[in-house]
XYZ file of C-alpha atoms in Angstrom:
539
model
C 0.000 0.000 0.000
C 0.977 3.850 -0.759
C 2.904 5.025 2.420
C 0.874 8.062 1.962
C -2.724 6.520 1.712
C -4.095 6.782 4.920
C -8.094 6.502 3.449
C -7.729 2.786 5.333
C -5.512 1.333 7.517
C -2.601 -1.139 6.545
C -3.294 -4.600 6.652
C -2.908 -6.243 10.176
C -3.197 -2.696 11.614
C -6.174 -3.448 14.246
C -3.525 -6.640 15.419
C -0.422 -4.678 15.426
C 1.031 -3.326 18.935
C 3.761 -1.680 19.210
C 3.861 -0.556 22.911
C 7.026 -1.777 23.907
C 8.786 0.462 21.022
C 7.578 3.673 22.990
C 9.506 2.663 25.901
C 12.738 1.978 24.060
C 15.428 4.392 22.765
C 16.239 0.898 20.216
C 13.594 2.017 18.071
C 13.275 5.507 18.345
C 14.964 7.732 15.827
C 13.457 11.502 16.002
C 12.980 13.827 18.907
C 10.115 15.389 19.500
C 9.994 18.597 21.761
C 6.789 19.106 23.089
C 6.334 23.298 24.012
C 3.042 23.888 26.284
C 1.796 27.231 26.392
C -0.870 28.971 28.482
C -4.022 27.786 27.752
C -7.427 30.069 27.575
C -8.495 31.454 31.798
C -10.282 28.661 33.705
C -12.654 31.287 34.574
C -16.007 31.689 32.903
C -18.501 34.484 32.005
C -21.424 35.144 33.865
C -23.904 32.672 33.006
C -21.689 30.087 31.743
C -22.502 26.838 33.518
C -20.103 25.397 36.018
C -20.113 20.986 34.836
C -17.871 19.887 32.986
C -19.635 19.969 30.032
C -20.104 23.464 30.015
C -16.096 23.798 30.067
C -15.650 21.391 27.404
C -18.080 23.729 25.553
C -16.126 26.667 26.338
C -12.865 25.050 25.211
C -14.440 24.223 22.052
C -15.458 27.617 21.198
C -11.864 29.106 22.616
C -10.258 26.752 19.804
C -13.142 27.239 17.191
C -11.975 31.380 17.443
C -8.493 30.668 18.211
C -8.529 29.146 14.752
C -9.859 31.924 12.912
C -7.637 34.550 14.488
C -4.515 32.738 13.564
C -6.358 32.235 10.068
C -5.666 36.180 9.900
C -2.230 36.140 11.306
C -1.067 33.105 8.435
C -2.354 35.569 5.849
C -0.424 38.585 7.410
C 2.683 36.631 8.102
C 2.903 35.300 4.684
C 2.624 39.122 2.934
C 5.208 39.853 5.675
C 7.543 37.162 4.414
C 7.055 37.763 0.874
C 8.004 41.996 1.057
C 10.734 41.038 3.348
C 12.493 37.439 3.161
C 14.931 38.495 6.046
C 15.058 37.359 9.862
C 13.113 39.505 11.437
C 12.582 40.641 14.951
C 11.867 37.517 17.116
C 10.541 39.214 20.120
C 8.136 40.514 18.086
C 6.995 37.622 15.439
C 7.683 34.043 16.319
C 7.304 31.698 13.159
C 5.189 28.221 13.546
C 6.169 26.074 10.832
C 2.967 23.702 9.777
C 2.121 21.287 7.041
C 0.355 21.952 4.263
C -3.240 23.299 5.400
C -2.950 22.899 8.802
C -5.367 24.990 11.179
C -4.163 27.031 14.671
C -0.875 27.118 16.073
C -0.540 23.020 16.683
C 3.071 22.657 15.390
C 6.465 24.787 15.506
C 9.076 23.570 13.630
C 12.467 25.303 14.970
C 16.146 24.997 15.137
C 17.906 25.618 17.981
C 20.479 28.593 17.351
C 23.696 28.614 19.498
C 22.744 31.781 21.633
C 19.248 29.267 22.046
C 16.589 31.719 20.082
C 14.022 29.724 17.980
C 15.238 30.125 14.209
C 12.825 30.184 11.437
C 12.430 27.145 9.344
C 11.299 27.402 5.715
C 9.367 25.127 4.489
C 5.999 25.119 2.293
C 2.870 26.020 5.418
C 4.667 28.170 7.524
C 3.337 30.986 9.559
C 3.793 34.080 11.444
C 2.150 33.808 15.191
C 1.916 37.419 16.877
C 1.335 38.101 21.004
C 1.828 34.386 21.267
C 1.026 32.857 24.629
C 4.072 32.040 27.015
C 5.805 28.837 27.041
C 4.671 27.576 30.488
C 6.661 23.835 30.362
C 8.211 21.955 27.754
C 8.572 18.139 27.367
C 10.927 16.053 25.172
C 10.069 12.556 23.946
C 11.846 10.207 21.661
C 9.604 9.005 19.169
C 9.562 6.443 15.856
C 9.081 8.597 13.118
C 8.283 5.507 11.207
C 4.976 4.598 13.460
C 3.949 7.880 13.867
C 4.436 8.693 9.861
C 2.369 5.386 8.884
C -0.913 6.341 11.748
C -0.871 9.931 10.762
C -0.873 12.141 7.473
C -0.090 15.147 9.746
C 3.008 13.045 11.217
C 4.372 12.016 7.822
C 4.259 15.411 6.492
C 6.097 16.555 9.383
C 9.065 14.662 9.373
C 9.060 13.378 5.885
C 9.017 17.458 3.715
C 9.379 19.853 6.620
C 12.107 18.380 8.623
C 14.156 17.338 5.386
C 13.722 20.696 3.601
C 15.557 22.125 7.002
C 17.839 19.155 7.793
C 16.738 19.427 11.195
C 16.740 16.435 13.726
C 14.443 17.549 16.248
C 10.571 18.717 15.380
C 8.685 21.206 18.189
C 5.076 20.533 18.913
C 3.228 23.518 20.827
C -0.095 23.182 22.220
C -2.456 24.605 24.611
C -1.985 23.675 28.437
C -5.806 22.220 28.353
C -4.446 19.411 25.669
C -1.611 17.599 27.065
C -2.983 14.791 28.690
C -5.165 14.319 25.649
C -1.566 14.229 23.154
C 0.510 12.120 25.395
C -3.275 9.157 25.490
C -2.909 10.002 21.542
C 0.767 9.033 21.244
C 0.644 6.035 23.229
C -2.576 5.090 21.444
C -0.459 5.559 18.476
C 2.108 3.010 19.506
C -0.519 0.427 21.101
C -3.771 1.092 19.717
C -5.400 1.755 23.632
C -6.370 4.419 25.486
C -6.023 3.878 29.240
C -8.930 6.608 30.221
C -12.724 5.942 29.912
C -13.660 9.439 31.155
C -16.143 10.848 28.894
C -14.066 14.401 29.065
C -10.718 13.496 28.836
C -12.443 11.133 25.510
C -13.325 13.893 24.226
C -10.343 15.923 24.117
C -8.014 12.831 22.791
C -10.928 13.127 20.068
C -10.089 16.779 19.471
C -6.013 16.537 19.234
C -6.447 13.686 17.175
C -8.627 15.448 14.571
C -5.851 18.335 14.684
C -3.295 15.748 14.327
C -5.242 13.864 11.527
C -5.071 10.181 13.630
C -8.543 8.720 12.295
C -7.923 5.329 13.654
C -7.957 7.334 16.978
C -10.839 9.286 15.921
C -12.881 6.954 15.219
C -11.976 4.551 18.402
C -13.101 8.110 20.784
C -16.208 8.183 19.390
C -16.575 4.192 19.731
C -16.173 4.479 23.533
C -17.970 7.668 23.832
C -21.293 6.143 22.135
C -20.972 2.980 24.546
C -21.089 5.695 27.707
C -24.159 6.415 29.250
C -25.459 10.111 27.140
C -27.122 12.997 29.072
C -28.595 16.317 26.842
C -25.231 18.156 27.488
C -23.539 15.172 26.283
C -25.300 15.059 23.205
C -25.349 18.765 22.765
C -21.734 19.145 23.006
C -21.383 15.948 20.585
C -23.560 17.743 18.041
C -21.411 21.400 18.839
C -18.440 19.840 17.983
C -16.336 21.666 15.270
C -16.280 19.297 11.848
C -13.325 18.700 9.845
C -13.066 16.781 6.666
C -11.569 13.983 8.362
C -13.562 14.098 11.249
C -16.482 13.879 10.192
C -16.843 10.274 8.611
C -15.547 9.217 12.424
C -17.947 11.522 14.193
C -20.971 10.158 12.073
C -21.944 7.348 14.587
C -21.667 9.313 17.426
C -23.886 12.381 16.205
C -25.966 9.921 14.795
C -26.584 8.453 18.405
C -26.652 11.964 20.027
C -29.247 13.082 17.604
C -31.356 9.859 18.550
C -31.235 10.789 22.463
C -32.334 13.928 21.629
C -35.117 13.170 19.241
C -36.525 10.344 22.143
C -36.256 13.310 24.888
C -38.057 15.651 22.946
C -40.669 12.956 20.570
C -43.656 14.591 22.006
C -43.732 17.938 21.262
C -47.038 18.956 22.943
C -45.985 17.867 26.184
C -42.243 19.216 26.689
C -42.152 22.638 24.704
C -40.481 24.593 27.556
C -37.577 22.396 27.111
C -37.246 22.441 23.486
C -37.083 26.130 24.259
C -34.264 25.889 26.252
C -32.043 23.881 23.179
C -29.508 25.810 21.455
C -29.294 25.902 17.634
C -27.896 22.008 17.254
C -30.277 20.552 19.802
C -33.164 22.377 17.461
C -31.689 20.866 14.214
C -32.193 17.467 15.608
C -34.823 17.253 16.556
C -36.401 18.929 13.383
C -34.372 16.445 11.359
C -36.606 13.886 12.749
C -39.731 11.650 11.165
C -40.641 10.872 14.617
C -41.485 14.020 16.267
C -45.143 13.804 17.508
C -46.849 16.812 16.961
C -50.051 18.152 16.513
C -49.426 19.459 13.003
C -46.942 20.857 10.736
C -48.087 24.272 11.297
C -47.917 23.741 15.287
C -44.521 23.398 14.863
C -43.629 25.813 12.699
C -45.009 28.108 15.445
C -42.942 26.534 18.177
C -40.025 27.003 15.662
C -40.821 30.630 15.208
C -41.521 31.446 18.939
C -37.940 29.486 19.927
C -36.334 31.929 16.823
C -37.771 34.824 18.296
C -36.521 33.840 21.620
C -33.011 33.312 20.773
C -32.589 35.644 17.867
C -34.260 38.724 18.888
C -32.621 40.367 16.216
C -34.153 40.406 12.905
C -31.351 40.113 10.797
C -30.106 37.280 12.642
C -33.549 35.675 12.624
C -33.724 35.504 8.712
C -30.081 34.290 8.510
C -30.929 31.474 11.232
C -33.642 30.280 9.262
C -32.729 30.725 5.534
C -29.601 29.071 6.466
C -29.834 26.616 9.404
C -33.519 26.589 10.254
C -35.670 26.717 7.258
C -34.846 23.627 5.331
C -36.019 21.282 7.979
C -39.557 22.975 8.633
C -41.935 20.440 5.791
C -43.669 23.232 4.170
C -45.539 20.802 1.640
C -47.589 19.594 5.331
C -48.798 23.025 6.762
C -52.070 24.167 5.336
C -53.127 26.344 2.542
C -54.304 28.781 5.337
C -50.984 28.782 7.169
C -48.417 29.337 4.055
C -51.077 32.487 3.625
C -50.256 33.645 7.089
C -46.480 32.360 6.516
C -45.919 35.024 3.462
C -46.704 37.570 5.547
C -44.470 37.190 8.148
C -40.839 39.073 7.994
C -39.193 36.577 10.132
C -37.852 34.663 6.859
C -36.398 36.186 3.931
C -38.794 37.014 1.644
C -36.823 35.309 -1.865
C -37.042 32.117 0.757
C -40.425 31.938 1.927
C -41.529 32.783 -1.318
C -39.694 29.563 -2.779
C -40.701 27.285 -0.001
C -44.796 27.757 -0.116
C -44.497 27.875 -4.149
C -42.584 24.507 -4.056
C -45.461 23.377 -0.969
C -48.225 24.035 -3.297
C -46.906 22.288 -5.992
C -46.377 19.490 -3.921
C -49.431 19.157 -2.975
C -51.253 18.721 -6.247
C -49.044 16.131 -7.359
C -50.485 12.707 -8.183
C -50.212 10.170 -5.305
C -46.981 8.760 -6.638
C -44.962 11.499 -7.612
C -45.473 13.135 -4.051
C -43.672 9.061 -3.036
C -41.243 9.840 -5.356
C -40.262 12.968 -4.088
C -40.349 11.988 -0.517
C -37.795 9.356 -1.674
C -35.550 11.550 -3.503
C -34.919 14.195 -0.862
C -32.490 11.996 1.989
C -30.906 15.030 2.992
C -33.366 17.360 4.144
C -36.741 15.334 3.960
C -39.193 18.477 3.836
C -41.547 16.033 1.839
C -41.629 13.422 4.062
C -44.623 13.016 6.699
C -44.128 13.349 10.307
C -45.949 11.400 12.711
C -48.685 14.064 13.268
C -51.804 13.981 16.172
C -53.770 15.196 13.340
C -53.608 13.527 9.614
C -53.325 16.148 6.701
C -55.456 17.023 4.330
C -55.787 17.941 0.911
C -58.255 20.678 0.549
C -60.112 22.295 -2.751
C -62.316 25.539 -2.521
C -64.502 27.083 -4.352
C -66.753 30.135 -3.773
C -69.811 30.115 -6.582
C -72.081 29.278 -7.789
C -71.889 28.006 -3.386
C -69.376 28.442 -0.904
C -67.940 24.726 -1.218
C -64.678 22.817 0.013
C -64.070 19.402 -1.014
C -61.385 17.752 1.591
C -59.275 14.610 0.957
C -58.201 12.013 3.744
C -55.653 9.635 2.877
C -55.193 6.925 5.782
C -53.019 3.989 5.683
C -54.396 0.244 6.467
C -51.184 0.063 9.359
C -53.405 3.810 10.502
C -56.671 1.926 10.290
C -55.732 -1.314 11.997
C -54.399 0.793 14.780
C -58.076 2.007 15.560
C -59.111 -1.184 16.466
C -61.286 -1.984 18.461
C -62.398 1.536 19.786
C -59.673 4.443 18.622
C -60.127 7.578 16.513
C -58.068 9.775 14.504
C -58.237 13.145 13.699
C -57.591 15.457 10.027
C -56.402 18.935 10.414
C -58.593 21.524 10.507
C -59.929 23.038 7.281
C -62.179 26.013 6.917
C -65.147 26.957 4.727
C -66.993 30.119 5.407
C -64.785 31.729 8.191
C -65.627 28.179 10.052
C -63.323 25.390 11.213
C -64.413 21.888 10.607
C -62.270 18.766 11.174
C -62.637 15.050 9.969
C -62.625 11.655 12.157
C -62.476 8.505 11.611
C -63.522 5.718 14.445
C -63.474 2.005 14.830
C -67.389 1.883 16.677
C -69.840 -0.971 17.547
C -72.830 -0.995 15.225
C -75.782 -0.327 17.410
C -77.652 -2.774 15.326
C -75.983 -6.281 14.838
C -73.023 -5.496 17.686
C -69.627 -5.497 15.663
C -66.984 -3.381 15.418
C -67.053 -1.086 12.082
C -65.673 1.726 9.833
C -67.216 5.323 10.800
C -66.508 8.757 9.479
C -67.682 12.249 10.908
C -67.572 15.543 10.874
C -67.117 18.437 13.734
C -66.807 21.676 13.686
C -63.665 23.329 15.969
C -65.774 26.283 17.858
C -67.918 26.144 20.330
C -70.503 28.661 21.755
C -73.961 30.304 20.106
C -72.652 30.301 16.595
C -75.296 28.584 13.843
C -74.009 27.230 11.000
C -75.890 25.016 8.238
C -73.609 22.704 6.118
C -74.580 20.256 3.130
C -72.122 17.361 3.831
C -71.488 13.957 1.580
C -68.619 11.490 2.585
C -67.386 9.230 -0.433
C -64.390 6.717 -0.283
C -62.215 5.688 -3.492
C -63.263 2.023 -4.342
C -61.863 -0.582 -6.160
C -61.963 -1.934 -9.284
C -63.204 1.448 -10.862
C -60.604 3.733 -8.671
C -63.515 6.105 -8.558
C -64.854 8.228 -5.619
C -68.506 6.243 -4.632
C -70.833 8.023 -2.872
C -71.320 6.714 1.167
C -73.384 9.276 2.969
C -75.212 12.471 2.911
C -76.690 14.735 5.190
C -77.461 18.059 6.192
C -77.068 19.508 9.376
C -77.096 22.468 11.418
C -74.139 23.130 13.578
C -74.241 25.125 17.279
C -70.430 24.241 17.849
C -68.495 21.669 19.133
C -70.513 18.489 17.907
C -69.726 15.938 14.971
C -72.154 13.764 13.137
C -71.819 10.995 10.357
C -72.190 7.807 9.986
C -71.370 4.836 12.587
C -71.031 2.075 9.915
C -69.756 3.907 6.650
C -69.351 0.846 4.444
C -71.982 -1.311 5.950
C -69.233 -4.110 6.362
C -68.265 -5.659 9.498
C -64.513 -4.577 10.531
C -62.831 -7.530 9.627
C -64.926 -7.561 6.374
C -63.485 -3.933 5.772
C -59.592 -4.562 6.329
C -59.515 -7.699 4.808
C -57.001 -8.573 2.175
C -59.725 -8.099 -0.491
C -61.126 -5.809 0.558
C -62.341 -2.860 -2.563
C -61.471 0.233 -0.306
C -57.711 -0.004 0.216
C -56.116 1.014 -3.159
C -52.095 0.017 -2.695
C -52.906 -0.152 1.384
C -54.299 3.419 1.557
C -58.009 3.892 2.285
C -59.175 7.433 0.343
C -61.555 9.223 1.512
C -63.352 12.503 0.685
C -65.926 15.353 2.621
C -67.563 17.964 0.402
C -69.259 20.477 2.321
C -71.457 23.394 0.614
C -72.920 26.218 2.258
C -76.152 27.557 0.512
């Protein structure tokens, strides 16, 4: 195998242990000086929390900025170098010599000058670090360049180009105090393929300095033990918060994967915990939104609960539109809220106008589609899944209006035979609401008794939402797609005169027995969904 293909490991490598080369000078040809420097202040802001969880967090956003500020000073120290090749003044500019692309100050690569200043080394990745932090300790370890070279891209790099181009012996390592127990469990992991800590903490900062020292075998052994430890929210939080590189992220996958699962199955019923899903930060949020399995009462009930936590976090406007168009947006399933709430969602500012414009045109679409192009779409989209169904309280509905030569709606209720056989032998389930003349009106569906010959049967009515003094007259006829024809035949029809909070219909809507109505012939389930349809007229 290419010495430089480290996409897999080398054959053998889970069986290979080479432990008792770290303790011998034998086999050790290169070494390394290890320079620690003063990490970020143990103290925190007010409000930060004091477990260590809410360090770790801290620490991660320290690095996360600490790596864009010396993204700056790479750029400025390379201009520098380029006007003026020269030494410069060292009190003032120290140089940290880096392979090719990497982030932050990890690595110095120096030669020791006989009056024992740091020289500059020139080789391809090197950088200028201003006000760096003092040198607090400094450690020096023999190591095998050969082991280290063959676990680690970052390693090979380092002693194969930058310590050749100099013809130095000796390669300099700084890092932050906060990471040196975590780089001395990653070099002996290195040499033995163990760690000797099972503290979720320390776990996770091994898993840090081996992503900034490109170890994947380590990587992805961190997030092995991390996922068999017992999770908590801040756990998974922290997990989800944790800064992605290209190489981490294939070895982080089973571990976010399992931190988005806690948090889904602490949060699955949204209409009993919403103070807590308040309380998530931006990650916590994406998870659970990512999720099929959210119960909630509708698509446009969460929306809301996603617009109230927006509001609450992102009081600023600007911010509020770039949360959403960017982070937020993509996972709220337009194509499921109702024709009545994408009105109401045009008008709000708290989305970016060119976006919400785009999402209810591409919801509306969807939801005229033909029965198998809405499954193929639903298929297509693995990434975001804004056209696949959540488990809902209330089924949707597909909902046509019309307002002469009579104010008319005709609704469409599509429920599945797993949905049906579920209602057995005395459950009910709801539609959405729909409206027709200013009124709500809502469909159900119930497994009764038939008053008549005692068994359990099909019934459909309908119910209007308010309650109170108003009168409202309503022409109603339920039909149900049946089979061979595929055509909507006519069930029941009434009219009735509504005071508010009652539902009529019909107790036995196919005149069939239950069993008679789910068999396996049975005419009403066309490719195991039952279709059903309401059309209500006011005169």
């Amino acid at each position: 195998m290419d010495p430089t293909d480290f996409s897999r490991p080398p054959a053998g490598d889970g069986d290979c242990n080479f432990e008792f080369v770290s303790h011998s000078s034998n086999f050790s040809d290169r070494p390394l000086r290890i320079e620690i420097v003063a990490g970020p202040p143990k103290g925190r802001p007010d409000g930060e929390g004091d477990s260590e969880w809410d360090r770790h967090r801290k620490r991660r956003r320290d690095a996360i900025e600490k790596r864009k500020a010396n993204n700056f000073r790479k750029t400025l120290a390379i201009l520098l170098y380029e006007q003026n090749p020269k030494p410069i003044n060292l009190n003032k500019l120290i140089l940290v010599g880096m392979p090719d692309e990497q982030e932050g100050e990890a690595v110095a690569m120096t030669e020791e000058s006989p009056s024992g200043i740091s020289q500059p080394s020139r080789h391809r990745g090197s950088s200028w670090s201003m006000d760096s932090p003092p040198v607090i300790s400094i450690k020096s370890l023999s190591v095998s360049s050969t082991i280290l070279s063959a676990k680690s891209p970052f390693f090979y790099k380092l002693f194969s180009n930058g310590m050749q181009e100099s013809d130095q012996q000796h390669a300099t390592l700084r890092i932050d105090a906060s990471e040196e127990a975590a780089l001395m469990e990653l070099l002996s992991f290195m040499y033995s393929g163990k760690l000797s800590t099972t503290s979720p903490t320390l776990l996770l900062d091994v898993l840090m300095v081996a992503d900034k020292f490109e170890v994947v075998s380590c990587m992805r052994h961190c997030c092995q033990l991390l996922k068999s430890l017992p999770m908590s929210q801040e756990s998974a939080l922290l997990y989800l918060e944790l800064p992605s590189s290209i190489s981490m992220a294939s070895a982080l996958q089973p571990l976010t994967e399992a931190a988005k699962e806690f948090l889904v199955n602490s949060f699955k019923d949204l209409t009993k915990n919403q103070d807590g899903l308040m309380e998530l930060p931006l990650v916590g949020m994406e998870a659970v939104l990512s999720s099929d399995d959210v119960q909630v009462a509708s698509e446009d009930a969460l929306y809301d609960l996603v617009l109230k936590w927006a509001r609450r976090h992102h009081p600023k406007l600007e911010e509020r539109q770039e949360v959403f168009g960017a982070r937020l947006g993509r996972l709220i399933r337009f194509p499921y809220m109702s024709s009545r709430k994408l009105r109401k969602v045009l008008t709000h500012n708290d989305l970016d106008q060119e976006f919400t414009n785009k999402a209810v045109l591409e919801a509306l679409f969807f939801k005229v589609e033909p029965a198998h192009r809405r499954q193929a779409l639903a298929t297509d989209d693995v990434t975001n899944r804004r056209f696949v169904e959540r488990a809902y309280k209330y089924r949707p509905v597909k909902v046509v209006e019309f307002e002469l030569p009579n104010t008319q709606c005709i609704v469409y209720l599509d429920l599945k035979r797993e949905e049906c056989a579920h209602l057995f032998p005395s459950g009910r389930v709801y539609s959405q609401a729909f409206y027709i003349g200013g009124q709500g009106f809502f469909l159900s569906a119930h497994c009764n008794r038939d008053v008549h010959n005692s068994c359990h049967c099909f019934g459909l009515f309908l119910g209007m939402q308010e309650k109170g003094s108003v009168s409202f007259t309503v022409d109603y006829e339920f039909s149900a797609r049946t089979m061979p024809s595929g055509q909507f035949d006519s069930k029941y029809k009434e009219k009735y005169t509504f005071a508010g909070g009652k539902a009529v219909g019909y107790r036995n809507l196919f005149a069939l027995p239950w069993t008679s109505f789910m068999a396996d012939d049975s005419p009403y389930f066309i490719n195991g969904v039952l279709h059903l349809r309401a059309e209500l007229t006011i005169e």
